[in-house]
Amino acid sequence: VHARDLDGSPRGPGPRDVLCQHILIRACSGPFEAEELYAEVVTAGPYAALTRAAFDDCLDFVATGGYALRAYDRWQRLKQRPDGLWALRDPRSTQLIRMNLGTIQDSDTVKVRMRGSHSQLGEIEEYFAASLVPGDTFLMGGQIVRFESLKEMHVEVSRDRGRKPKVAVFMGTKFSTSTQLSDRILDLLHRGDLTALPAHTRDWIRLQAELSKLPEAGRLLVESFPYEGRAHSCVYGFAGRGAQQTLGLLLTR
């Protein structure tokens, strides 16, 4: 942050979908005058350059559903009263709208069940299920199970106590490592002040350099080693989590 090297593209003007949501939420508080609401909106930095015509377009979209949804009554949310104020067409929808304020869709999950049974053991995130191949084991409901198949958004498993299981990690709305952050990590490893890092992180970097080597920009470090009777490979890529997770799925297939 101090270096002003922020993730993502620079933000542009305020998005119109957010403005439409704000108009609808404002209507939940009671009737409003369009001119007054417009004057309030343009006091926010991202909407300082918003034209009245653009604001009216958003107001019309919320009121009528736009050209695509105009024919459906449920999307005609607002109406203009005889006194010129805008209000919810159906005041009973206020509670439903407020209940969904700030709703964020979490990562999708799939149900886990024993093969040949309809009883559910629990749920795991879809991205974790996609990383499994037949024969992989993981811990679910206090027991070690073996992945058999993924059918109709259900993971089918069987019992297997013989091997060390994978850990089903629940990442939720995960904060992905960006390419900007990856570049800064590489720069820190080779040119940064490591004394400012936590002790356990410094120890890991020291051991990595002694036993193998530190990753470098423009080069791909791959380590192969045996562990607990199985062959393992570790790839140090710095292309950002999204790209690396996709490449990892391709390699395992």
CSV table of C-alpha atoms in Angstrom, one decimal, residues 131-139 144-149 157-160 163-167:
chain,number,residue,atom,x,y,z
A,131,SER,CA,-9.0,-31.9,-7.4
A,132,LEU,CA,-9.7,-35.5,-6.3
A,133,VAL,CA,-9.0,-38.5,-8.4
A,134,PRO,CA,-10.4,-42.0,-7.8
A,135,GLY,CA,-8.4,-43.6,-4.9
A,136,ASP,CA,-7.7,-40.3,-3.1
A,137,THR,CA,-8.6,-40.4,0.6
A,138,PHE,CA,-9.8,-37.6,2.8
A,139,LEU,CA,-11.3,-37.1,6.3
A,144,ILE,CA,-11.3,-41.7,6.4
A,145,VAL,CA,-13.1,-42.2,3.1
A,146,ARG,CA,-11.9,-43.0,-0.4
A,147,PHE,CA,-13.1,-40.9,-3.4
A,148,GLU,CA,-14.9,-43.0,-5.9
A,149,SER,CA,-16.7,-40.6,-8.3
A,157,VAL,CA,-17.0,-42.4,-1.3
A,158,SER,CA,-16.2,-45.7,0.4
A,159,ARG,CA,-14.5,-46.4,3.7
A,160,ASP,CA,-10.7,-46.7,3.7
A,163,ARG,CA,-3.8,-44.5,4.2
A,164,LYS,CA,-3.1,-41.0,5.4
A,165,PRO,CA,-6.0,-38.8,4.3
A,166,LYS,CA,-6.0,-35.5,2.6
A,167,VAL,CA,-7.4,-32.6,4.6
